[in-house]
Short mmCIF file of C-alpha atoms in Angstrom, two decimals:
data_model
loop_
_atom_site.label_atom_id
_atom_site.label_comp_id
_atom_site.label_asym_id
_atom_site.label_seq_id
_atom_site.Cartn_x
_atom_site.Cartn_y
_atom_site.Cartn_z
CA UNK A 21 -21.70 20.35 10.20
CA UNK A 22 -20.11 17.18 11.56
CA UNK A 23 -17.31 17.69 13.97
CA UNK A 24 -14.92 14.97 12.88
CA UNK A 25 -11.21 14.62 14.03
CA UNK A 26 -8.61 14.69 11.33
CA UNK A 27 -9.17 11.64 9.03
CA UNK A 28 -5.46 11.00 8.36
CA UNK A 29 -4.76 10.83 12.07
CA UNK A 30 -7.66 8.41 12.53
CA UNK A 31 -6.21 6.10 9.76
CA UNK A 32 -2.86 6.40 11.28
CA UNK A 33 -3.89 5.60 14.90
CA UNK A 34 -6.02 2.61 13.68
CA UNK A 35 -3.24 1.17 11.55
CA UNK A 36 -0.67 1.69 14.33
CA UNK A 37 -2.90 0.13 17.05
CA UNK A 38 -3.44 -3.13 14.86
CA UNK A 39 0.05 -3.44 14.08
CA UNK A 40 1.60 -1.98 17.44
CA UNK A 41 4.13 -0.35 15.47
CA UNK A 42 4.37 3.00 13.68
CA UNK A 43 6.65 1.36 11.18
CA UNK A 44 4.45 -1.31 10.26
CA UNK A 45 1.52 1.17 9.93
CA UNK A 46 3.69 3.28 7.60
CA UNK A 47 4.24 0.26 5.41
CA UNK A 48 0.46 -0.23 5.15
CA UNK A 49 -0.17 3.44 4.56
CA UNK A 50 2.67 3.95 2.33
CA UNK A 51 4.14 6.58 4.49
CA UNK A 52 7.07 6.96 6.84
CA UNK A 53 6.75 5.78 10.52
CA UNK A 54 7.83 9.47 11.45
CA UNK A 55 4.68 10.70 9.26
CA UNK A 56 2.39 8.04 11.26
CA UNK A 57 3.72 9.20 14.41
CA UNK A 58 3.16 12.84 13.58
CA UNK A 59 -0.50 12.37 12.42
CA UNK A 60 -1.17 10.38 15.55
CA UNK A 61 0.24 13.11 17.72
CA UNK A 62 -2.10 15.64 15.84
CA UNK A 63 -5.14 13.48 16.63
CA UNK A 64 -4.18 13.19 20.24
CA UNK A 65 -3.72 16.93 20.31
CA UNK A 66 -7.29 17.56 18.75
CA UNK A 67 -8.91 14.92 20.99
CA UNK A 68 -6.99 16.12 24.01
CA UNK A 69 -6.46 12.49 25.00
CA UNK A 70 -3.56 10.28 24.79
CA UNK A 71 -4.13 7.16 22.75
CA UNK A 72 -0.67 5.44 22.96
CA UNK A 73 2.00 5.24 25.82
CA UNK A 74 5.23 5.31 24.10
CA UNK A 75 8.05 3.05 25.60
CA UNK A 76 11.43 1.94 24.51
CA UNK A 77 10.20 -1.33 23.95
CA UNK A 78 7.28 -0.03 21.71
CA UNK A 79 3.71 1.21 21.64
CA UNK A 80 0.81 0.26 24.25
CA UNK A 81 -2.49 1.49 24.09
CA UNK A 82 -3.93 3.67 26.86
CA UNK A 83 -7.50 2.85 28.42
CA UNK A 84 -8.78 5.64 26.09
CA UNK A 85 -7.06 4.08 23.01
CA UNK A 86 -8.32 0.62 23.93
CA UNK A 87 -12.02 1.94 23.81
CA UNK A 88 -11.57 4.02 20.82
CA UNK A 89 -9.93 1.37 18.49
CA UNK A 90 -12.90 -1.21 18.10
CA UNK A 91 -15.54 1.71 17.36
CA UNK A 92 -13.03 3.22 14.76
CA UNK A 93 -12.13 -0.21 13.20
CA UNK A 94 -15.84 -0.93 12.89
CA UNK A 95 -16.47 2.48 11.16
CA UNK A 96 -13.65 1.96 8.68
CA UNK A 97 -14.89 -1.55 8.01
CA UNK A 98 -18.36 -0.27 7.38
CA UNK A 99 -16.95 2.51 5.07
CA UNK A 100 -14.90 0.01 3.15
CA UNK A 101 -17.80 -2.44 2.64
CA UNK A 102 -20.06 0.27 1.50
CA UNK A 103 -17.57 1.38 -0.97
CA UNK A 104 -17.14 -2.18 -2.23
CA UNK A 105 -20.92 -2.61 -2.74
CA UNK A 106 -21.11 0.63 -4.72
CA UNK A 107 -18.09 -0.26 -6.95
CA UNK A 108 -19.47 -3.90 -7.67
CA UNK A 109 -22.72 -2.49 -8.73
CA UNK A 110 -21.23 0.30 -10.87
CA UNK A 111 -18.69 -2.18 -12.38
CA UNK A 112 -21.22 -4.76 -13.45
CA UNK A 113 -21.02 -6.62 -9.95
CA UNK A 114 -17.63 -8.11 -9.45
CA UNK A 115 -17.34 -10.95 -7.16
CA UNK A 116 -14.09 -12.22 -5.52
CA UNK A 117 -14.26 -15.80 -4.18
CA UNK A 118 -11.33 -17.54 -2.37
CA UNK A 119 -10.79 -21.26 -2.07
CA UNK A 120 -8.10 -23.78 -1.35
CA UNK A 121 -6.12 -24.72 -4.41
CA UNK A 122 -7.36 -28.33 -4.28
CA UNK A 123 -11.02 -27.59 -3.78
CA UNK A 124 -10.89 -24.81 -6.57
CA UNK A 125 -9.27 -27.16 -9.14
CA UNK A 126 -11.30 -30.40 -8.33
CA UNK A 127 -14.76 -29.07 -7.13
CA UNK A 128 -15.41 -25.50 -7.81
CA UNK A 129 -14.00 -24.56 -11.05
CA UNK A 130 -15.52 -27.63 -13.01
CA UNK A 131 -19.08 -26.48 -11.57
CA UNK A 132 -18.72 -22.56 -12.01
CA UNK A 133 -20.06 -22.81 -15.61
CA UNK A 134 -23.50 -23.12 -14.03
CA UNK A 135 -23.23 -20.06 -11.99
CA UNK A 136 -21.98 -18.23 -14.88
CA UNK A 137 -24.91 -19.21 -17.15
CA UNK A 138 -27.40 -18.34 -14.20
CA UNK A 139 -25.72 -14.86 -13.40
CA UNK A 140 -23.90 -13.61 -16.62
CA UNK A 141 -23.96 -10.13 -15.19
CA UNK A 142 -21.61 -11.16 -12.35
CA UNK A 143 -17.81 -11.06 -12.99
CA UNK A 144 -16.42 -13.85 -10.92
CA UNK A 145 -12.87 -13.88 -9.68
CA UNK A 146 -11.29 -16.96 -8.16
CA UNK A 147 -8.32 -16.81 -5.79
CA UNK A 148 -6.68 -19.86 -4.46
CA UNK A 149 -4.56 -19.85 -1.21
CA UNK A 150 -3.99 -22.34 1.63
CA UNK A 151 -3.84 -19.50 4.27
CA UNK A 152 -7.04 -18.29 5.77
CA UNK A 153 -7.76 -14.77 4.10
CA UNK A 154 -8.82 -11.90 6.38
CA UNK A 155 -12.30 -11.14 4.97
CA UNK A 156 -12.36 -7.78 6.97
CA UNK A 157 -9.08 -6.43 5.45
CA UNK A 158 -8.51 -8.14 1.99
CA UNK A 159 -10.30 -7.79 -1.37
CA UNK A 160 -12.34 -11.13 -0.90
CA UNK A 161 -16.14 -11.29 -0.73
CA UNK A 162 -16.57 -15.08 -0.14
CA UNK A 163 -14.24 -17.74 1.12
CA UNK A 164 -14.60 -21.52 1.35
CA UNK A 165 -12.26 -22.84 3.95
CA UNK A 166 -11.63 -26.02 6.14
CA UNK A 167 -13.41 -25.26 9.37
CA UNK A 168 -15.58 -22.44 10.56
CA UNK A 169 -14.19 -18.71 10.79
CA UNK A 170 -13.55 -17.23 14.14
CA UNK A 171 -13.48 -13.69 13.06
CA UNK A 172 -15.64 -10.94 14.68
CA UNK A 173 -18.29 -9.66 12.14
CA UNK A 174 -17.70 -12.64 9.76
CA UNK A 175 -20.72 -15.33 9.12
CA UNK A 176 -19.45 -18.92 8.90
CA UNK A 177 -21.90 -21.35 7.38
CA UNK A 178 -21.49 -25.26 7.00
CA UNK A 179 -21.18 -26.00 3.08
CA UNK A 180 -19.79 -29.52 2.88
CA UNK A 181 -19.21 -32.43 5.21
CA UNK A 182 -15.98 -34.07 4.17
CA UNK A 183 -15.08 -37.75 4.16
CA UNK A 184 -11.93 -39.65 3.41
CA UNK A 185 -11.19 -43.16 2.02
CA UNK A 186 -8.27 -44.73 0.09
CA UNK A 187 -8.26 -44.12 -3.63
CA UNK A 188 -6.19 -45.47 -6.37
CA UNK A 189 -5.82 -46.12 -10.00
CA UNK A 190 -7.73 -49.18 -11.22
CA UNK A 191 -4.59 -50.91 -12.34
CA UNK A 192 -3.73 -51.41 -8.67
CA UNK A 193 -6.60 -53.75 -8.29
CA UNK A 194 -5.42 -56.03 -11.11
CA UNK A 195 -2.60 -58.57 -11.62
CA UNK A 196 0.07 -59.86 -9.13
CA UNK A 197 0.18 -57.98 -5.94
CA UNK A 198 -3.42 -56.67 -6.45
CA UNK A 199 -5.08 -54.80 -3.60
CA UNK A 200 -7.55 -57.14 -2.02
CA UNK A 201 -7.65 -56.01 1.63
CA UNK A 202 -6.54 -53.23 3.68
CA UNK A 203 -3.38 -55.15 4.73
CA UNK A 204 -2.28 -55.10 1.12
CA UNK A 205 -1.63 -51.44 1.49
CA UNK A 206 1.58 -52.23 3.18
CA UNK A 207 2.83 -53.09 -0.18
CA UNK A 208 1.88 -49.75 -1.81
CA UNK A 209 3.15 -46.25 -1.68
CA UNK A 210 1.11 -44.26 0.70
CA UNK A 211 0.39 -40.63 -0.19
CA UNK A 212 0.07 -38.12 2.50
CA UNK A 213 -0.75 -34.36 2.79
CA UNK A 214 0.42 -31.85 5.30
CA UNK A 215 -2.35 -30.84 7.63
CA UNK A 216 -2.73 -26.99 6.81
CA UNK A 217 -5.72 -26.57 9.02
CA UNK A 218 -4.91 -24.75 12.38
CA UNK A 219 -7.71 -26.38 14.30
CA UNK A 220 -8.49 -30.03 14.99
CA UNK A 221 -6.34 -32.29 12.83
CA UNK A 222 -7.52 -33.92 9.64
CA UNK A 223 -7.99 -37.67 9.64
CA UNK A 224 -4.94 -39.30 8.16
CA UNK A 225 -3.70 -42.85 7.44
CA UNK A 226 -3.06 -43.68 11.03
CA UNK A 227 -6.66 -43.15 11.94
CA UNK A 228 -8.02 -45.03 8.71
CA UNK A 229 -5.73 -48.02 8.98
CA UNK A 230 -6.69 -48.33 12.77
CA UNK A 231 -10.34 -48.35 11.93
CA UNK A 232 -9.69 -51.20 9.09
CA UNK A 233 -7.73 -53.19 11.59
CA UNK A 234 -4.58 -53.06 9.48
CA UNK A 235 -2.02 -52.06 12.24
CA UNK A 236 0.73 -53.81 10.35
CA UNK A 237 0.83 -51.28 7.77
CA UNK A 238 3.29 -48.53 8.33
CA UNK A 239 0.96 -45.45 8.49
CA UNK A 240 4.21 -42.88 8.28
CA UNK A 241 5.78 -44.21 5.13
CA UNK A 242 5.47 -42.43 1.80
CA UNK A 243 5.69 -38.97 0.40
CA UNK A 244 3.89 -35.93 1.94
CA UNK A 245 2.33 -33.07 -0.25
CA UNK A 246 1.39 -29.63 0.82
CA UNK A 247 -2.15 -29.78 -1.14
CA UNK A 248 -4.47 -32.57 -1.66
CA UNK A 249 -4.60 -31.98 -5.46
CA UNK A 250 -0.90 -33.13 -5.91
CA UNK A 251 -1.53 -36.48 -3.98
CA UNK A 252 -4.76 -37.11 -5.95
CA UNK A 253 -2.87 -36.52 -9.24
CA UNK A 254 -0.14 -39.02 -8.06
CA UNK A 255 -2.94 -41.69 -7.38
CA UNK A 256 -4.43 -41.10 -10.77
CA UNK A 257 -0.85 -41.82 -12.18
CA UNK A 258 -0.81 -45.14 -10.52
CA UNK A 259 2.08 -44.04 -8.32
CA UNK A 260 0.39 -44.80 -4.92
CA UNK A 261 -2.66 -44.71 -2.85
CA UNK A 262 -4.14 -41.55 -1.44
CA UNK A 263 -6.43 -40.98 1.42
CA UNK A 264 -8.78 -38.90 -0.91
CA UNK A 265 -11.43 -36.41 0.32
CA UNK A 266 -14.71 -37.40 -1.48
CA UNK A 267 -15.52 -33.90 -2.73
CA UNK A 268 -12.15 -33.72 -4.39
CA UNK A 269 -12.17 -37.26 -6.02
CA UNK A 270 -16.04 -37.39 -6.92
CA UNK A 271 -15.37 -36.73 -10.53
CA UNK A 272 -12.17 -38.96 -10.78
CA UNK A 273 -14.31 -41.92 -9.35
CA UNK A 274 -17.12 -41.14 -11.55
CA UNK A 275 -14.90 -41.12 -14.62
CA UNK A 276 -13.10 -44.20 -13.70
CA UNK A 277 -9.85 -42.63 -13.28
CA UNK A 278 -9.75 -43.57 -9.53
CA UNK A 279 -11.37 -46.37 -7.45
CA UNK A 280 -12.17 -46.60 -3.84
CA UNK A 281 -11.33 -50.20 -2.96
CA UNK A 282 -12.20 -50.37 0.66
CA UNK A 283 -14.94 -49.04 2.73
CA UNK A 284 -15.93 -47.02 4.88
CA UNK A 285 -15.42 -43.38 4.22
CA UNK A 286 -14.37 -41.69 7.43
CA UNK A 287 -15.28 -38.22 8.57
CA UNK A 288 -12.24 -35.93 7.78
CA UNK A 289 -12.34 -34.25 11.05
CA UNK A 290 -12.95 -30.87 9.70
CA UNK A 291 -15.68 -29.73 7.15
CA UNK A 292 -15.80 -27.02 4.51
CA UNK A 293 -17.49 -23.68 5.46
CA UNK A 294 -18.48 -20.64 3.61
CA UNK A 295 -17.54 -17.45 5.16
CA UNK A 296 -18.38 -13.71 4.33
CA UNK A 297 -18.68 -10.46 6.13
CA UNK A 298 -22.04 -10.13 8.16
CA UNK A 299 -22.71 -6.85 6.56
CA UNK A 300 -22.11 -8.03 2.97
CA UNK A 301 -25.37 -9.60 1.90
CA UNK A 302 -26.41 -6.32 0.55
CA UNK A 303 -24.25 -7.11 -2.45
CA UNK A 304 -26.46 -8.93 -4.82
CA UNK A 305 -23.60 -10.88 -6.47
CA UNK A 306 -22.61 -12.28 -3.18
CA UNK A 307 -26.09 -13.35 -2.22
CA UNK A 308 -26.57 -15.08 -5.47
CA UNK A 309 -23.32 -16.86 -5.37
CA UNK A 310 -23.92 -17.87 -1.54
CA UNK A 311 -27.22 -19.33 -2.31
CA UNK A 312 -26.10 -21.22 -5.54
CA UNK A 313 -23.22 -22.73 -3.50
CA UNK A 314 -25.63 -23.98 -0.94
CA UNK A 315 -27.84 -25.31 -3.52
CA UNK A 316 -24.97 -27.12 -5.21
CA UNK A 317 -24.00 -28.81 -2.10
CA UNK A 318 -27.42 -29.86 -1.24
CA UNK A 319 -27.79 -31.34 -4.56
CA UNK A 320 -24.52 -33.40 -4.30
#
């Protein structure tokens, strides 16, 4: 028979140590802070070891607690992943894929029919968020993000190298005031995005105009959008010029709804990476989707 500590106490300790708070752990576990505290005390009594030093200013892990936490967190992560794999197989292989809203709308969703045709047994669920999801804690199997993941236990693979160039509606190349050279951008409404990436900054108008030798154009003017998709749709409508990422404007260029009047395409400064838990390739749906995404990007 395994000699295991009380499991409720282990869950309470692990959550409280992560949050450094009994109250926050109670919120996560749907119990009161007092209940979390009692479960941790019961665990400490069973172990005969103090895991927390309790101060007026809050909780602090003891040396023993610091040694115990990573091992315990890894055990919970493995238990959670084993459960996910079992449930996905029993439920017909459910796969949750998280992307940024712009990449989802402009790039992934229009191509997803191909994966569905190859793997009709996989139920794909797409989530779109700007924030970086926590693959170890959240119900997400794969994530496509700007920049590599830094999380322990998470694999991060280069998927798409991103480049940027001005794009606009074809009408802006015609008639009086038509765009003929980069300096003409000074007469246009420049469309910007906020940089949501916490790492190296994404290339913007300032960098592109400096490369194009158009310093007289005010790189700060024009509205700013929280996602690329909104700026691209504004450009399609003919209401300005966006610095468009090629992966997100490819179809608009191909269909003639946008044109790229000036070269070159500059590196965006960050690229798209595919991230998943290191122990997750045992999930056949995840492995199939990972391989398809890499194949798709290699083709394009």
